[in-house]
Coordinates of C-alpha atoms in Angstrom, one line a residue:
M1 CA -15.2 -1.2 -14.2
T2 CA -12.6 -3.9 -14.3
N3 CA -10.8 -5.1 -11.1
T4 CA -7.6 -3.4 -12.4
E5 CA -9.5 -0.1 -12.8
I6 CA -10.8 -0.4 -9.3
I7 CA -7.3 -0.9 -7.8
K8 CA -5.6 1.6 -10.1
G9 CA -8.2 4.2 -9.0
G10 CA -7.3 3.4 -5.4
Y11 CA -3.7 4.2 -5.9
E12 CA -4.7 7.5 -7.6
A13 CA -7.0 8.3 -4.7
F14 CA -4.2 7.6 -2.2
S15 CA -1.8 9.9 -4.2
R16 CA -4.2 12.8 -4.1
G17 CA -5.2 12.1 -0.4
D18 CA -8.8 11.2 -1.2
V19 CA -9.6 8.9 1.7
V20 CA -13.3 8.8 0.9
D21 CA -12.7 7.5 -2.6
L22 CA -9.9 5.1 -1.4
F23 CA -12.0 3.5 1.3
A24 CA -15.0 3.3 -1.0
R25 CA -13.0 0.7 -3.0
F26 CA -12.4 -1.5 0.1
A27 CA -14.8 -4.1 1.5
P28 CA -15.8 -3.3 5.1
D29 CA -13.9 -6.4 6.3
I30 CA -10.8 -5.8 4.1
E31 CA -7.6 -7.5 5.4
W32 CA -4.4 -5.5 4.8
T33 CA -1.0 -7.2 5.5
S34 CA 2.3 -5.3 5.8
P35 CA 5.2 -7.7 5.9
S36 CA 7.0 -8.9 9.0
G37 CA 10.1 -6.8 9.4
S38 CA 8.6 -3.7 7.9
P39 CA 10.5 -0.7 9.2
R40 CA 9.0 2.0 11.4
D41 CA 6.6 -0.3 13.2
L42 CA 4.3 -0.9 10.2
A43 CA 4.3 -4.7 10.1
G44 CA 1.1 -6.5 10.8
V45 CA -2.3 -7.6 9.7
Y46 CA -5.0 -4.9 9.8
K47 CA -8.6 -5.9 9.5
G48 CA -11.5 -3.7 8.6
H49 CA -11.7 0.0 7.7
G50 CA -10.8 1.1 11.2
E51 CA -7.6 -0.8 11.5
V52 CA -6.6 0.0 7.9
Q53 CA -7.2 3.7 8.6
S54 CA -5.0 3.3 11.7
F55 CA -2.3 1.7 9.5
F56 CA -2.4 4.7 7.1
G57 CA -2.2 7.0 10.1
K58 CA 1.0 5.1 11.1
V59 CA 2.4 5.5 7.6
L60 CA 1.7 9.3 7.7
A61 CA 3.4 9.6 11.1
A62 CA 6.4 7.5 10.0
Y63 CA 6.9 9.1 6.6
G64 CA 5.0 12.4 6.6
E65 CA 4.5 13.8 3.1
H66 CA 7.7 12.1 1.9
M67 CA 6.0 8.8 1.0
A68 CA 4.9 7.8 -2.5
V69 CA 3.5 4.6 -3.9
R70 CA 4.0 4.4 -7.6
P71 CA 2.4 1.4 -9.3
L72 CA 4.0 0.7 -12.7
E73 CA 2.3 -2.5 -13.9
F74 CA -0.9 -4.4 -13.1
V75 CA -1.7 -8.0 -13.8
E76 CA -5.3 -9.2 -13.5
S77 CA -6.5 -12.8 -13.3
G78 CA -10.1 -13.3 -12.2
D79 CA -10.7 -11.8 -8.8
R80 CA -7.0 -11.0 -8.3
V81 CA -4.9 -8.0 -9.3
V82 CA -1.2 -7.8 -8.7
A83 CA 0.5 -4.4 -8.8
F84 CA 4.2 -4.0 -9.3
G85 CA 5.8 -0.7 -8.5
L86 CA 8.1 1.5 -6.5
L87 CA 8.0 2.9 -3.0
E88 CA 9.6 6.3 -2.5
A89 CA 10.5 8.0 0.8
R90 CA 13.0 10.3 2.4
S91 CA 15.8 8.6 4.3
D92 CA 16.8 9.7 7.8
S93 CA 19.6 11.7 6.1
G94 CA 17.2 13.4 3.7
H95 CA 17.9 11.5 0.5
V96 CA 15.0 10.2 -1.6
V97 CA 15.2 6.4 -1.7
T98 CA 13.2 3.9 -3.8
L99 CA 12.4 0.2 -3.6
G100 CA 10.4 -2.2 -5.6
F101 CA 7.1 -3.7 -4.3
V102 CA 4.5 -6.2 -5.2
H103 CA 0.9 -5.7 -3.9
D104 CA -1.4 -8.8 -4.2
W105 CA -5.1 -7.7 -4.2
A106 CA -8.2 -9.9 -3.9
L107 CA -11.6 -8.5 -4.9
A108 CA -15.2 -9.6 -4.5
D109 CA -18.3 -7.7 -5.8
G110 CA -16.2 -4.8 -7.0
K111 CA -14.4 -4.2 -3.6
A112 CA -10.9 -5.1 -2.4
T113 CA -11.2 -7.8 0.3
R114 CA -7.5 -8.4 0.9
M115 CA -4.1 -6.7 0.1
T116 CA -0.8 -8.4 0.9
E117 CA 2.3 -6.3 0.4
Y118 CA 5.7 -7.8 -0.5
F119 CA 9.1 -6.0 -0.5
D120 CA 12.6 -6.5 0.8
T121 CA 12.1 -5.2 4.4
A122 CA 15.8 -5.4 5.4
H123 CA 16.9 -3.5 2.3
W124 CA 14.2 -0.9 2.8
A125 CA 15.3 -0.4 6.5
A126 CA 18.9 0.0 5.4
L127 CA 17.9 2.6 2.7
L128 CA 15.9 4.6 5.1
A129 CA 18.7 4.6 7.7
G130 CA 21.2 5.9 5.1

């Protein structure tokens, strides 16, 4: 399996709520970074399965079932995979809003060791408030 297939399968597992499959793709010491300024108290660096599970719990609490992560393109170079896609959520007024993202993944021995997320946090916060 290529690194891109590993990461793409992780997004598919997330979409169907398969936590076991998703976390099987992560190294035990994975480092997950959500950018400073992320709305709904999600910014931070989460280390290891326990903290990343806590992050996903915060995402569920913040967005409920109205959150989707839709990767559109993957670029692989060695042990790195970059995913470009769209975040979708419901705004405070009930409208569906979308925003582009970049996820930068590092892998070793077939497991994700790091994920750094990039998106316009101020614009996302404004969309969610609308």
